[in-house]
PDB file of C-alpha atoms in Angstrom:
ATOM      1  CA  MET R  70      39.569  70.850   8.295  1.00 46.00           C
ATOM      2  CA  GLN R  71      40.123  67.097   6.625  1.00 48.00           C
ATOM      3  CA  SER R  72      38.415  67.346   3.320  1.00 48.00           C
ATOM      4  CA  ILE R  73      35.915  64.021   1.788  1.00 46.00           C
ATOM      5  CA  TYR R  74      37.247  62.641  -1.698  1.00 46.00           C
ATOM      6  CA  PHE R  75      34.773  62.029  -3.908  1.00 46.00           C
ATOM      7  CA  PRO R  76      36.084  60.007  -6.809  1.00 51.00           C
ATOM      8  CA  SER R  77      35.360  61.581  -9.845  1.00 55.00           C
ATOM      9  CA  THR R  78      32.555  60.150 -13.018  1.00 52.00           C
ATOM     10  CA  ASN R  79      35.222  58.486 -14.981  1.00 54.00           C
ATOM     11  CA  SER R  80      36.550  56.514 -11.750  1.00 54.00           C
ATOM     12  CA  ARG R  81      32.997  55.927 -10.436  1.00 52.00           C
ATOM     13  CA  ILE R  82      32.725  54.157 -14.122  1.00 47.00           C
ATOM     14  CA  ARG R  83      36.248  52.252 -14.230  1.00 54.00           C
ATOM     15  CA  LEU R  84      35.061  51.133 -10.518  1.00 46.00           C
ATOM     16  CA  THR R  85      31.528  49.532 -11.940  1.00 49.00           C
ATOM     17  CA  ALA R  86      33.196  48.053 -14.918  1.00 45.00           C
ATOM     18  CA  PHE R  87      35.591  46.233 -12.289  1.00 44.00           C
ATOM     19  CA  VAL R  88      33.182  45.135 -10.188  1.00 42.00           C
ATOM     20  CA  CYS R  89      31.281  43.307 -13.295  1.00 42.00           C
ATOM     21  CA  ILE R  90      34.654  41.820 -14.197  1.00 42.00           C
ATOM     22  CA  LEU R  91      34.993  40.159 -10.950  1.00 43.00           C
ATOM     23  CA  CYS R  92      31.677  38.930 -10.874  1.00 44.00           C
ATOM     24  CA  ALA R  93      31.073  37.536 -14.101  1.00 43.00           C
ATOM     25  CA  PRO R  94      31.966  33.699 -13.313  1.00 44.00           C
ATOM     26  CA  PHE R  95      29.112  33.767 -10.786  1.00 42.00           C
ATOM     27  CA  ALA R  96      26.832  35.437 -13.823  1.00 42.00           C
ATOM     28  CA  ASN R  97      25.432  31.992 -14.448  1.00 43.00           C
ATOM     29  CA  VAL R  98      24.177  31.256 -10.649  1.00 47.00           C
ATOM     30  CA  ARG R  99      21.320  33.273 -12.153  1.00 51.00           C
ATOM     31  CA  ALA R 100      21.017  32.366 -15.392  1.00 56.00           C
ATOM     32  CA  THR R 101      17.281  31.045 -15.899  1.00 82.00           C
ATOM     33  CA  THR R 102      18.754  27.838 -18.024  1.00 87.00           C
ATOM     34  CA  ILE R 103      21.580  25.252 -17.452  1.00 90.00           C
ATOM     35  CA  GLU R 104      23.879  24.184 -20.025  1.00 92.00           C
ATOM     36  CA  ALA R 105      25.201  20.514 -18.321  1.00 92.00           C
ATOM     37  CA  GLN R 106      28.986  19.696 -19.731  1.00 92.00           C
ATOM     38  CA  SER R 107      29.564  16.425 -21.096  1.00 92.00           C
ATOM     39  CA  ALA R 108      26.121  14.992 -21.064  1.00 95.00           C
ATOM     40  CA  LEU R 109      26.375  11.175 -22.376  1.00 95.00           C
ATOM     41  CA  VAL R 110      23.082   8.965 -23.562  1.00 95.00           C
ATOM     42  CA  GLY R 111      23.123   5.893 -21.329  1.00 93.00           C
ATOM     43  CA  VAL R 112      20.463   3.013 -21.119  1.00 91.00           C
ATOM     44  CA  ILE R 113      18.360   2.673 -18.155  1.00 90.00           C
ATOM     45  CA  ASP R 114      17.629  -1.133 -18.621  1.00 87.00           C
ATOM     46  CA  GLU R 115      20.143  -3.641 -19.902  1.00 90.00           C
ATOM     47  CA  ILE R 116      18.048  -6.994 -20.004  1.00 92.00           C
ATOM     48  CA  GLU R 117      19.083 -10.316 -19.805  1.00 94.00           C
ATOM     49  CA  VAL R 118      16.124 -12.724 -21.663  1.00 96.00           C
ATOM     50  CA  PRO R 119      16.294 -15.930 -19.859  1.00 96.00           C
ATOM     51  CA  ALA R 120      14.630 -19.087 -21.323  1.00 96.00           C
ATOM     52  CA  ARG R 121      11.527 -20.418 -19.065  1.00 95.00           C
ATOM     53  CA  THR R 122      11.001 -23.975 -19.493  1.00 96.00           C
ATOM     54  CA  ALA R 123      14.221 -26.496 -20.484  1.00 96.00           C
ATOM     55  CA  GLY R 124      14.869 -27.624 -23.845  1.00 96.00           C
ATOM     56  CA  VAL R 125      16.536 -27.289 -27.273  1.00 97.00           C
ATOM     57  CA  LEU R 126      16.294 -23.759 -29.205  1.00 97.00           C
ATOM     58  CA  ALA R 127      14.641 -25.096 -32.183  1.00 96.00           C
ATOM     59  CA  THR R 128      14.685 -21.506 -33.703  1.00 96.00           C
ATOM     60  CA  VAL R 129      16.425 -18.164 -32.796  1.00 96.00           C
ATOM     61  CA  LYS R 130      14.436 -15.400 -34.574  1.00 95.00           C
ATOM     62  CA  VAL R 131      16.567 -12.134 -34.397  1.00 95.00           C
ATOM     63  CA  THR R 132      20.361 -11.398 -34.689  1.00 95.00           C
ATOM     64  CA  GLU R 133      23.109  -8.978 -32.950  1.00 94.00           C
ATOM     65  CA  GLY R 134      21.675  -5.183 -33.551  1.00 90.00           C
ATOM     66  CA  ASN R 135      17.988  -6.082 -34.518  1.00 92.00           C
ATOM     67  CA  SER R 136      15.724  -3.930 -32.909  1.00 89.00           C
ATOM     68  CA  VAL R 137      12.456  -5.349 -31.027  1.00 91.00           C
ATOM     69  CA  GLN R 138       9.047  -4.584 -29.391  1.00 90.00           C
ATOM     70  CA  GLY R 139       7.978  -5.329 -26.397  1.00 90.00           C
ATOM     71  CA  GLY R 140       5.973  -9.186 -26.632  1.00 93.00           C
ATOM     72  CA  ASP R 141       7.859  -9.676 -30.174  1.00 95.00           C
ATOM     73  CA  THR R 142       8.944 -13.604 -30.073  1.00 96.00           C
ATOM     74  CA  ILE R 143      12.683 -13.933 -30.172  1.00 96.00           C
ATOM     75  CA  ALA R 144      13.241 -17.778 -30.310  1.00 97.00           C
ATOM     76  CA  THR R 145      11.520 -20.482 -29.597  1.00 97.00           C
ATOM     77  CA  ILE R 146      11.901 -23.887 -28.082  1.00 97.00           C
ATOM     78  CA  ASP R 147      11.399 -27.444 -29.317  1.00 97.00           C
ATOM     79  CA  ASP R 148       7.569 -27.607 -28.159  1.00 96.00           C
ATOM     80  CA  ARG R 149       6.410 -30.407 -29.730  1.00 96.00           C
ATOM     81  CA  GLU R 150       5.777 -32.818 -26.508  1.00 96.00           C
ATOM     82  CA  PRO R 151       3.939 -29.516 -24.545  1.00 96.00           C
ATOM     83  CA  ARG R 152       1.756 -29.376 -27.750  1.00 97.00           C
ATOM     84  CA  LEU R 153       0.841 -33.047 -27.884  1.00 97.00           C
ATOM     85  CA  VAL R 154      -0.292 -32.452 -24.242  1.00 97.00           C
ATOM     86  CA  TYR R 155      -2.416 -29.842 -24.726  1.00 97.00           C
ATOM     87  CA  GLU R 156      -4.326 -31.413 -27.235  1.00 97.00           C
ATOM     88  CA  ARG R 157      -4.636 -33.899 -25.548  1.00 97.00           C
ATOM     89  CA  ALA R 158      -6.233 -31.627 -22.339  1.00 96.00           C
ATOM     90  CA  ALA R 159      -7.699 -30.073 -25.024  1.00 96.00           C
ATOM     91  CA  GLN R 160      -9.537 -33.036 -25.951  1.00 97.00           C
ATOM     92  CA  GLU R 161     -10.254 -33.877 -21.863  1.00 96.00           C
ATOM     93  CA  HIS R 162     -12.009 -30.635 -21.652  1.00 96.00           C
ATOM     94  CA  GLU R 163     -13.983 -31.160 -24.730  1.00 96.00           C
ATOM     95  CA  LEU R 164     -15.105 -34.596 -23.230  1.00 96.00           C
ATOM     96  CA  ALA R 165     -15.787 -33.019 -19.970  1.00 95.00           C
ATOM     97  CA  ARG R 166     -17.870 -30.125 -21.445  1.00 95.00           C
ATOM     98  CA  GLN R 167     -20.218 -32.451 -23.127  1.00 94.00           C
ATOM     99  CA  LYS R 168     -21.150 -34.708 -20.489  1.00 93.00           C
ATOM    100  CA  ALA R 169     -21.201 -31.716 -18.176  1.00 93.00           C
ATOM    101  CA  ALA R 170     -24.036 -30.358 -20.590  1.00 93.00           C
ATOM    102  CA  ASN R 171     -25.926 -33.734 -20.544  1.00 92.00           C
ATOM    103  CA  ASP R 172     -29.022 -33.944 -18.385  1.00 91.00           C
ATOM    104  CA  VAL R 173     -30.313 -36.508 -19.652  1.00 92.00           C
ATOM    105  CA  SER R 174     -30.462 -38.839 -16.405  1.00 91.00           C
ATOM    106  CA  ILE R 175     -31.758 -36.152 -14.590  1.00 91.00           C
ATOM    107  CA  ARG R 176     -34.955 -35.913 -16.749  1.00 92.00           C
ATOM    108  CA  SER R 177     -35.039 -39.429 -16.749  1.00 92.00           C
ATOM    109  CA  SER R 178     -34.839 -39.937 -13.447  1.00 91.00           C
ATOM    110  CA  GLU R 179     -37.646 -37.042 -13.008  1.00 92.00           C
ATOM    111  CA  THR R 180     -39.460 -38.950 -14.976  1.00 92.00           C
ATOM    112  CA  ALA R 181     -39.154 -42.327 -13.496  1.00 92.00           C
ATOM    113  CA  LEU R 182     -39.930 -40.834 -10.347  1.00 91.00           C
ATOM    114  CA  GLN R 183     -42.871 -39.128 -11.146  1.00 92.00           C
ATOM    115  CA  PHE R 184     -44.266 -42.993 -13.030  1.00 91.00           C
ATOM    116  CA  ALA R 185     -43.543 -44.826  -9.782  1.00 89.00           C
ATOM    117  CA  ARG R 186     -45.155 -41.987  -7.349  1.00 89.00           C
ATOM    118  CA  ASP R 187     -48.489 -42.353  -9.735  1.00 89.00           C
ATOM    119  CA  GLU R 188     -48.962 -45.879  -9.517  1.00 88.00           C
ATOM    120  CA  TYR R 189     -48.250 -46.292  -5.802  1.00 86.00           C
ATOM    121  CA  ASP R 190     -50.816 -43.866  -5.788  1.00 87.00           C
ATOM    122  CA  ARG R 191     -53.778 -45.419  -8.154  1.00 87.00           C
ATOM    123  CA  LEU R 192     -52.425 -48.699  -6.043  1.00 85.00           C
ATOM    124  CA  LYS R 193     -53.287 -46.998  -2.477  1.00 85.00           C
ATOM    125  CA  ARG R 194     -56.341 -45.334  -3.424  1.00 85.00           C
ATOM    126  CA  ALA R 195     -57.705 -48.715  -5.331  1.00 81.00           C
ATOM    127  CA  ALA R 196     -57.052 -50.663  -1.738  1.00 79.00           C
ATOM    128  CA  ASP R 197     -58.682 -48.316  -0.177  1.00 79.00           C
ATOM    129  CA  GLN R 198     -61.628 -48.244  -1.704  1.00 82.00           C
ATOM    130  CA  ARG R 199     -61.727 -52.529  -2.374  1.00 81.00           C
ATOM    131  CA  ALA R 200     -60.198 -53.729   1.030  1.00 76.00           C
ATOM    132  CA  GLY R 201     -58.184 -56.659   0.072  1.00 72.00           C
ATOM    133  CA  SER R 202     -58.111 -55.904  -4.122  1.00 73.00           C
ATOM    134  CA  ILE R 203     -54.399 -54.956  -3.231  1.00 78.00           C
ATOM    135  CA  SER R 204     -52.127 -56.680  -1.019  1.00 80.00           C
ATOM    136  CA  ARG R 205     -50.130 -54.850   1.851  1.00 83.00           C
ATOM    137  CA  SER R 206     -47.052 -56.435   0.241  1.00 84.00           C
ATOM    138  CA  GLU R 207     -47.300 -55.612  -2.999  1.00 84.00           C
ATOM    139  CA  LEU R 208     -48.312 -52.005  -1.873  1.00 83.00           C
ATOM    140  CA  GLU R 209     -45.122 -51.631  -0.153  1.00 85.00           C
ATOM    141  CA  GLU R 210     -43.222 -52.512  -2.946  1.00 87.00           C
ATOM    142  CA  PHE R 211     -44.754 -49.678  -5.092  1.00 85.00           C
ATOM    143  CA  ARG R 212     -44.160 -47.269  -2.037  1.00 87.00           C
ATOM    144  CA  VAL R 213     -39.954 -48.357  -1.611  1.00 90.00           C
ATOM    145  CA  LYS R 214     -39.748 -48.280  -5.843  1.00 89.00           C
ATOM    146  CA  SER R 215     -41.325 -44.495  -5.506  1.00 89.00           C
ATOM    147  CA  GLU R 216     -38.411 -43.574  -2.678  1.00 91.00           C
ATOM    148  CA  GLN R 217     -36.184 -45.438  -5.032  1.00 92.00           C
ATOM    149  CA  ALA R 218     -36.745 -43.437  -7.412  1.00 91.00           C
ATOM    150  CA  ALA R 219     -36.735 -39.868  -5.747  1.00 92.00           C
ATOM    151  CA  PHE R 220     -32.931 -41.588  -4.546  1.00 93.00           C
ATOM    152  CA  GLU R 221     -31.859 -42.103  -8.210  1.00 92.00           C
ATOM    153  CA  LEU R 222     -32.794 -38.780  -8.907  1.00 92.00           C
ATOM    154  CA  GLU R 223     -30.442 -37.127  -6.224  1.00 93.00           C
ATOM    155  CA  GLN R 224     -28.135 -39.547  -7.573  1.00 93.00           C
ATOM    156  CA  ALA R 225     -28.563 -37.658 -10.892  1.00 93.00           C
ATOM    157  CA  LYS R 226     -28.493 -34.262  -9.766  1.00 93.00           C
ATOM    158  CA  GLN R 227     -25.080 -35.083  -7.547  1.00 94.00           C
ATOM    159  CA  ASP R 228     -23.427 -36.836 -10.736  1.00 93.00           C
ATOM    160  CA  HIS R 229     -24.488 -33.806 -12.506  1.00 93.00           C
ATOM    161  CA  GLN R 230     -22.725 -31.227  -9.950  1.00 94.00           C
ATOM    162  CA  MET R 231     -19.514 -33.573  -9.913  1.00 95.00           C
ATOM    163  CA  ASP R 232     -19.462 -33.563 -13.654  1.00 94.00           C
ATOM    164  CA  ALA R 233     -19.499 -30.106 -13.555  1.00 94.00           C
ATOM    165  CA  LEU R 234     -16.581 -29.571 -11.207  1.00 96.00           C
ATOM    166  CA  THR R 235     -14.759 -31.855 -13.474  1.00 96.00           C
ATOM    167  CA  LEU R 236     -15.176 -29.720 -15.963  1.00 95.00           C
ATOM    168  CA  GLN R 237     -13.276 -26.636 -14.521  1.00 96.00           C
ATOM    169  CA  VAL R 238     -10.533 -29.063 -13.236  1.00 96.00           C
ATOM    170  CA  LYS R 239     -10.628 -29.888 -16.969  1.00 96.00           C
ATOM    171  CA  GLN R 240     -10.451 -26.415 -18.093  1.00 96.00           C
ATOM    172  CA  LYS R 241      -7.644 -25.980 -15.264  1.00 96.00           C
ATOM    173  CA  ASP R 242      -5.634 -28.545 -17.030  1.00 96.00           C
ATOM    174  CA  ARG R 243      -5.703 -27.200 -20.920  1.00 97.00           C
ATOM    175  CA  GLU R 244      -4.683 -23.824 -19.531  1.00 96.00           C
ATOM    176  CA  MET R 245      -1.758 -25.198 -17.338  1.00 97.00           C
ATOM    177  CA  ALA R 246      -1.018 -26.718 -20.612  1.00 97.00           C
ATOM    178  CA  LEU R 247      -1.028 -24.175 -23.259  1.00 97.00           C
ATOM    179  CA  LEU R 248       1.342 -22.223 -20.192  1.00 96.00           C
ATOM    180  CA  ARG R 249       3.539 -25.008 -20.920  1.00 96.00           C
ATOM    181  CA  VAL R 250       3.573 -24.195 -24.645  1.00 97.00           C
ATOM    182  CA  LYS R 251       3.944 -20.617 -24.450  1.00 96.00           C
ATOM    183  CA  LEU R 252       6.881 -20.957 -22.219  1.00 96.00           C
ATOM    184  CA  CYS R 253       8.677 -22.719 -25.173  1.00 97.00           C
ATOM    185  CA  GLU R 254       8.484 -19.310 -26.651  1.00 96.00           C
ATOM    186  CA  ILE R 255      10.627 -16.280 -25.389  1.00 96.00           C
ATOM    187  CA  GLU R 256       9.657 -12.992 -25.881  1.00 95.00           C
ATOM    188  CA  SER R 257      11.362  -9.416 -25.751  1.00 94.00           C
ATOM    189  CA  PRO R 258      10.003  -7.735 -22.358  1.00 92.00           C
ATOM    190  CA  VAL R 259      10.420  -4.455 -23.875  1.00 87.00           C
ATOM    191  CA  GLN R 260      10.826  -2.380 -26.920  1.00 85.00           C
ATOM    192  CA  GLY R 261      15.225  -2.148 -27.634  1.00 87.00           C
ATOM    193  CA  MET R 262      18.012  -3.806 -29.509  1.00 90.00           C
ATOM    194  CA  ILE R 263      19.700  -6.997 -29.659  1.00 94.00           C
ATOM    195  CA  VAL R 264      23.278  -6.458 -28.625  1.00 93.00           C
ATOM    196  CA  GLU R 265      24.062  -9.917 -27.816  1.00 94.00           C
ATOM    197  CA  VAL R 266      22.885 -13.795 -28.918  1.00 96.00           C
ATOM    198  CA  LEU R 267      24.068 -16.266 -25.925  1.00 95.00           C
ATOM    199  CA  ARG R 268      22.682 -19.270 -27.278  1.00 95.00           C
ATOM    200  CA  ARG R 269      22.218 -20.716 -30.872  1.00 95.00           C
ATOM    201  CA  GLN R 270      19.619 -22.873 -32.637  1.00 95.00           C
ATOM    202  CA  GLY R 271      20.105 -26.429 -31.637  1.00 95.00           C
ATOM    203  CA  GLU R 272      21.542 -25.624 -28.292  1.00 96.00           C
ATOM    204  CA  TRP R 273      20.378 -27.231 -24.757  1.00 96.00           C
ATOM    205  CA  VAL R 274      18.923 -24.480 -22.748  1.00 96.00           C
ATOM    206  CA  GLU R 275      17.644 -24.252 -18.755  1.00 96.00           C
ATOM    207  CA  PRO R 276      15.316 -22.539 -17.397  1.00 96.00           C
ATOM    208  CA  GLY R 277      16.295 -19.122 -16.209  1.00 95.00           C
ATOM    209  CA  GLU R 278      19.751 -19.788 -18.270  1.00 96.00           C
ATOM    210  CA  SER R 279      20.044 -16.397 -20.209  1.00 96.00           C
ATOM    211  CA  VAL R 280      19.556 -16.382 -24.077  1.00 96.00           C
ATOM    212  CA  MET R 281      19.813 -12.941 -25.401  1.00 95.00           C
ATOM    213  CA  ARG R 282      20.854  -9.601 -23.776  1.00 95.00           C
ATOM    214  CA  ILE R 283      18.544  -6.483 -25.148  1.00 94.00           C
ATOM    215  CA  VAL R 284      19.211  -2.550 -24.298  1.00 92.00           C
ATOM    216  CA  ARG R 285      15.910  -0.724 -23.956  1.00 88.00           C
ATOM    217  CA  THR R 286      16.101   2.330 -26.375  1.00 85.00           C
ATOM    218  CA  ASP R 287      12.280   3.513 -25.941  1.00 86.00           C
ATOM    219  CA  ARG R 288      13.515   5.335 -22.729  1.00 90.00           C
ATOM    220  CA  LEU R 289      17.144   6.148 -21.946  1.00 94.00           C
ATOM    221  CA  GLN R 290      19.055   8.298 -19.323  1.00 95.00           C
ATOM    222  CA  VAL R 291      21.712  11.218 -20.184  1.00 96.00           C
ATOM    223  CA  ASP R 292      24.536  11.911 -17.449  1.00 96.00           C
ATOM    224  CA  GLY R 293      25.684  15.096 -17.290  1.00 95.00           C
ATOM    225  CA  LEU R 294      27.924  17.718 -15.093  1.00 95.00           C
ATOM    226  CA  VAL R 295      26.776  21.663 -13.366  1.00 93.00           C
ATOM    227  CA  ASP R 296      27.833  24.000 -11.288  1.00 91.00           C
ATOM    228  CA  ALA R 297      27.022  22.703  -7.897  1.00 87.00           C
ATOM    229  CA  ARG R 298      26.513  26.476  -7.116  1.00 85.00           C
ATOM    230  CA  PHE R 299      23.108  26.206  -8.202  1.00 81.00           C
ATOM    231  CA  GLY R 300      21.913  24.579  -5.412  1.00 76.00           C
ATOM    232  CA  LEU R 301      19.955  20.879  -5.371  1.00 80.00           C
ATOM    233  CA  ALA R 302      16.285  22.237  -4.844  1.00 83.00           C
ATOM    234  CA  GLU R 303      16.633  23.953  -7.769  1.00 84.00           C
ATOM    235  CA  LEU R 304      18.082  21.284 -10.050  1.00 88.00           C
ATOM    236  CA  LYS R 305      15.286  18.732  -8.217  1.00 88.00           C
ATOM    237  CA  ASP R 306      13.035  17.448 -10.646  1.00 90.00           C
ATOM    238  CA  ALA R 307      13.681  20.324 -13.018  1.00 92.00           C
ATOM    239  CA  PRO R 308      12.662  19.592 -16.813  1.00 94.00           C
ATOM    240  CA  VAL R 309      15.589  18.936 -19.234  1.00 94.00           C
ATOM    241  CA  THR R 310      15.804  19.200 -22.877  1.00 94.00           C
ATOM    242  CA  ILE R 311      17.971  16.890 -24.810  1.00 94.00           C
ATOM    243  CA  SER R 312      19.184  17.745 -28.202  1.00 92.00           C
ATOM    244  CA  THR R 313      21.755  16.074 -30.413  1.00 87.00           C
ATOM    245  CA  GLU R 314      25.644  18.241 -30.902  1.00 71.00           C
ATOM    246  CA  SER R 315      24.663  18.248 -35.137  1.00 64.00           C
ATOM    247  CA  GLN R 316      24.851  22.008 -36.205  1.00 58.00           C
ATOM    248  CA  ASN R 317      21.880  21.090 -38.781  1.00 57.00           C
ATOM    249  CA  GLU R 318      18.169  22.077 -38.511  1.00 57.00           C
ATOM    250  CA  LYS R 319      17.389  18.103 -38.286  1.00 71.00           C
ATOM    251  CA  SER R 320      18.914  17.488 -35.067  1.00 80.00           C
ATOM    252  CA  ALA R 321      17.064  15.460 -32.627  1.00 87.00           C
ATOM    253  CA  THR R 322      15.616  16.631 -29.563  1.00 91.00           C
ATOM    254  CA  ALA R 323      13.436  15.386 -26.853  1.00 93.00           C
ATOM    255  CA  GLN R 324      12.050  17.180 -23.316  1.00 94.00           C
ATOM    256  CA  GLY R 325      12.592  15.226 -20.072  1.00 95.00           C
ATOM    257  CA  LYS R 326      13.361  15.575 -16.331  1.00 94.00           C
ATOM    258  CA  ILE R 327      15.430  15.528 -13.336  1.00 94.00           C
ATOM    259  CA  VAL R 328      15.871  12.312 -11.440  1.00 94.00           C
ATOM    260  CA  PHE R 329      18.775  12.200  -9.729  1.00 94.00           C
ATOM    261  CA  LEU R 330      21.282  14.563  -8.150  1.00 92.00           C
ATOM    262  CA  ASN R 331      24.896  13.346  -7.069  1.00 91.00           C
ATOM    263  CA  PRO R 332      25.387  15.329  -3.724  1.00 89.00           C
ATOM    264  CA  GLU R 333      28.627  14.395  -4.085  1.00 91.00           C
ATOM    265  CA  ILE R 334      30.549  17.389  -5.619  1.00 90.00           C
ATOM    266  CA  ASN R 335      34.034  17.284  -6.915  1.00 90.00           C
ATOM    267  CA  PRO R 336      36.735  18.971  -4.830  1.00 90.00           C
ATOM    268  CA  VAL R 337      38.347  20.259  -7.560  1.00 91.00           C
ATOM    269  CA  SER R 338      35.674  21.389 -10.731  1.00 90.00           C
ATOM    270  CA  GLY R 339      32.957  22.792  -7.723  1.00 90.00           C
ATOM    271  CA  GLN R 340      30.831  20.342  -9.997  1.00 92.00           C
ATOM    272  CA  LEU R 341      28.127  17.478  -9.350  1.00 92.00           C
ATOM    273  CA  ARG R 342      26.443  14.905 -11.670  1.00 94.00           C
ATOM    274  CA  VAL R 343      22.770  14.929 -12.790  1.00 95.00           C
ATOM    275  CA  ARG R 344      20.703  11.920 -14.077  1.00 95.00           C
ATOM    276  CA  ALA R 345      17.584  12.897 -16.662  1.00 96.00           C
ATOM    277  CA  GLU R 346      15.424  10.047 -17.900  1.00 95.00           C
ATOM    278  CA  PHE R 347      13.304  11.274 -21.459  1.00 95.00           C
ATOM    279  CA  GLU R 348      11.201   8.987 -24.178  1.00 93.00           C
ATOM    280  CA  ASN R 349      12.636   7.874 -27.158  1.00 90.00           C
ATOM    281  CA  SER R 350       9.941   5.642 -28.871  1.00 83.00           C
ATOM    282  CA  ALA R 351      11.107   7.454 -32.133  1.00 83.00           C
ATOM    283  CA  GLY R 352      14.782   5.800 -31.668  1.00 82.00           C
ATOM    284  CA  GLU R 353      16.397   9.386 -32.687  1.00 88.00           C
ATOM    285  CA  PHE R 354      18.902   8.568 -29.658  1.00 90.00           C
ATOM    286  CA  LEU R 355      21.740   5.998 -28.807  1.00 86.00           C
ATOM    287  CA  PRO R 356      23.332   4.938 -26.044  1.00 88.00           C
ATOM    288  CA  GLY R 357      26.763   6.307 -25.874  1.00 90.00           C
ATOM    289  CA  MET R 358      25.525   9.410 -27.594  1.00 91.00           C
ATOM    290  CA  ARG R 359      27.235  13.287 -26.682  1.00 93.00           C
ATOM    291  CA  VAL R 360      24.224  15.896 -26.363  1.00 94.00           C
ATOM    292  CA  ARG R 361      23.558  18.536 -25.033  1.00 93.00           C
ATOM    293  CA  MET R 362      21.207  18.699 -22.183  1.00 94.00           C
ATOM    294  CA  THR R 363      19.976  22.174 -20.939  1.00 93.00           C
ATOM    295  CA  ILE R 364      18.312  22.819 -17.721  1.00 93.00           C
ATOM    296  CA  THR R 365      15.288  25.403 -16.501  1.00 91.00           C
ATOM    297  CA  PRO R 366      15.475  25.659 -12.856  1.00 88.00           C
ATOM    298  CA  ARG R 367      12.659  25.341 -11.095  1.00 77.00           C
ATOM    299  CA  ALA R 368      13.048  28.563  -9.227  1.00 67.00           C
ATOM    300  CA  ALA R 369      14.568  30.619 -12.595  1.00 55.00           C
ATOM    301  CA  THR R 370      11.598  31.948 -13.509  1.00 42.00           C
ATOM    302  CA  ALA R 371      10.785  32.735  -9.641  1.00 50.00           C
ATOM    303  CA  ARG R 372      13.921  34.301  -9.255  1.00 50.00           C
ATOM    304  CA  GLN R 373      13.596  36.215 -13.034  1.00 49.00           C
ATOM    305  CA  SER R 374      10.681  38.263 -11.739  1.00 47.00           C
ATOM    306  CA  THR R 375      12.093  39.056  -8.152  1.00 50.00           C
ATOM    307  CA  VAL R 376      15.392  40.497 -10.375  1.00 47.00           C
ATOM    308  CA  ASP R 377      13.064  42.390 -12.649  1.00 51.00           C
ATOM    309  CA  SER R 378      10.876  44.073  -9.871  1.00 50.00           C
ATOM    310  CA  ALA R 379      13.997  45.047  -7.839  1.00 46.00           C
ATOM    311  CA  PRO R 380      14.141  48.749  -7.683  1.00 49.00           C
ATOM    312  CA  ALA R 381      17.119  50.177  -9.904  1.00 43.00           C
ATOM    313  CA  ILE R 382      19.516  52.612  -7.772  1.00 40.00           C
ATOM    314  CA  THR R 383      19.743  55.667  -9.549  1.00 40.00           C
ATOM    315  CA  GLY R 384      21.705  59.329  -8.887  1.00 39.00           C
ATOM    316  CA  SER R 385      25.069  60.362  -8.230  1.00 41.00           C
ATOM    317  CA  ARG R 386      27.363  62.826  -6.212  1.00 41.00           C
ATOM    318  CA  GLY R 387      29.665  65.009  -7.504  1.00 41.00           C
ATOM    319  CA  GLY R 388      32.951  65.127  -6.871  1.00 41.00           C
ATOM    320  CA  ARG R 389      34.581  67.851  -5.143  1.00 37.00           C
TER     321      ARG R 389
END
C-alpha cells in the first residue's frame, strides 16, 4: 500500500514564506491608499485676455509675474471720447427725468377744463331761466371751448406718458454710454498670474485682440500614474491629498478629488494616467511643481472591512 507524504512543519513554513514573496508585487492592489507616481501640478485655465473695444492702450498696470484677482483692472484703453459721450447722455437723461416729473401742463389743463365747464353751465342755466338773455351762438361757443379744454387735458396726459417713455430711452442711452466707458477697462477674468504681456502702452488694439496671458492659480490640477490593476471603478471621484515633496514640517497640503481617468493603459509599465483638481486659493502650489498625490480608493474601506471580517484558517496536520 502506497503511503501519503505530509510535509513537516518546517516545510510548511518555508512554503508559506515562498507564497508571500511570490504575491508581494500584488500587495498594493489591496492597499487603503495609493501613491501616484510622477505627480506633476498643471494649470486648468490659461486665458488670453482680449481687448473689448478698439483704441490706443492708455495704461498697462501689470507686468509678467504679477498676481491678480478676478475683476482687477490690468490695462485701460483711451476712454476720453466714450466718457464725453457718457456725460452728454447723463445730462440728456437728467433733462428727460425733470420733464417727465413735471405735471404742470396736466394741472393747468384740468383747471382750464373745469373753468370752461363751469362757465358753460352758468350760461346754460341763465338761458334756461331767461329766454333770449344768452344767444344760441354764444352758448355754442362756450360748449366748444369746454370740449376743447377736455381735448387739451387728454393731450397733456398723452404728452406726459411720452415723456415717461422718453425717460426710459434716455436711461438706456446712458447705460450704453457707460458700458462703452467700461469696455475701455481690461479686467482679469480670474485669479491668477500674468505670464505674458502681449501689447504695450501706446499700441493700437482691436476688439478680440489678446493683450495679456494669465494662468489661473486659485484652482489647479495634478496628473499622476497609478497601477492599472486598481480598477477604474475604485479610482473614479476618489478623494486625494496633494502635498509638496519637501521634508520639512511646513510642507503644503491640499485636498481634491479625481476628475479624469485615462482608460488607455501603458502596455510597458501597466499604468494609467489619472488627474485630480484641487483648490489653491492660498497660492502654495505652482504649475510645474512635483508633488505627492495620495489617493484613497472609494472601495478601500469596504474592502478592508471584508478582509478583517474573513474567518482565519487554523489547524495543522502532522507528518507521518
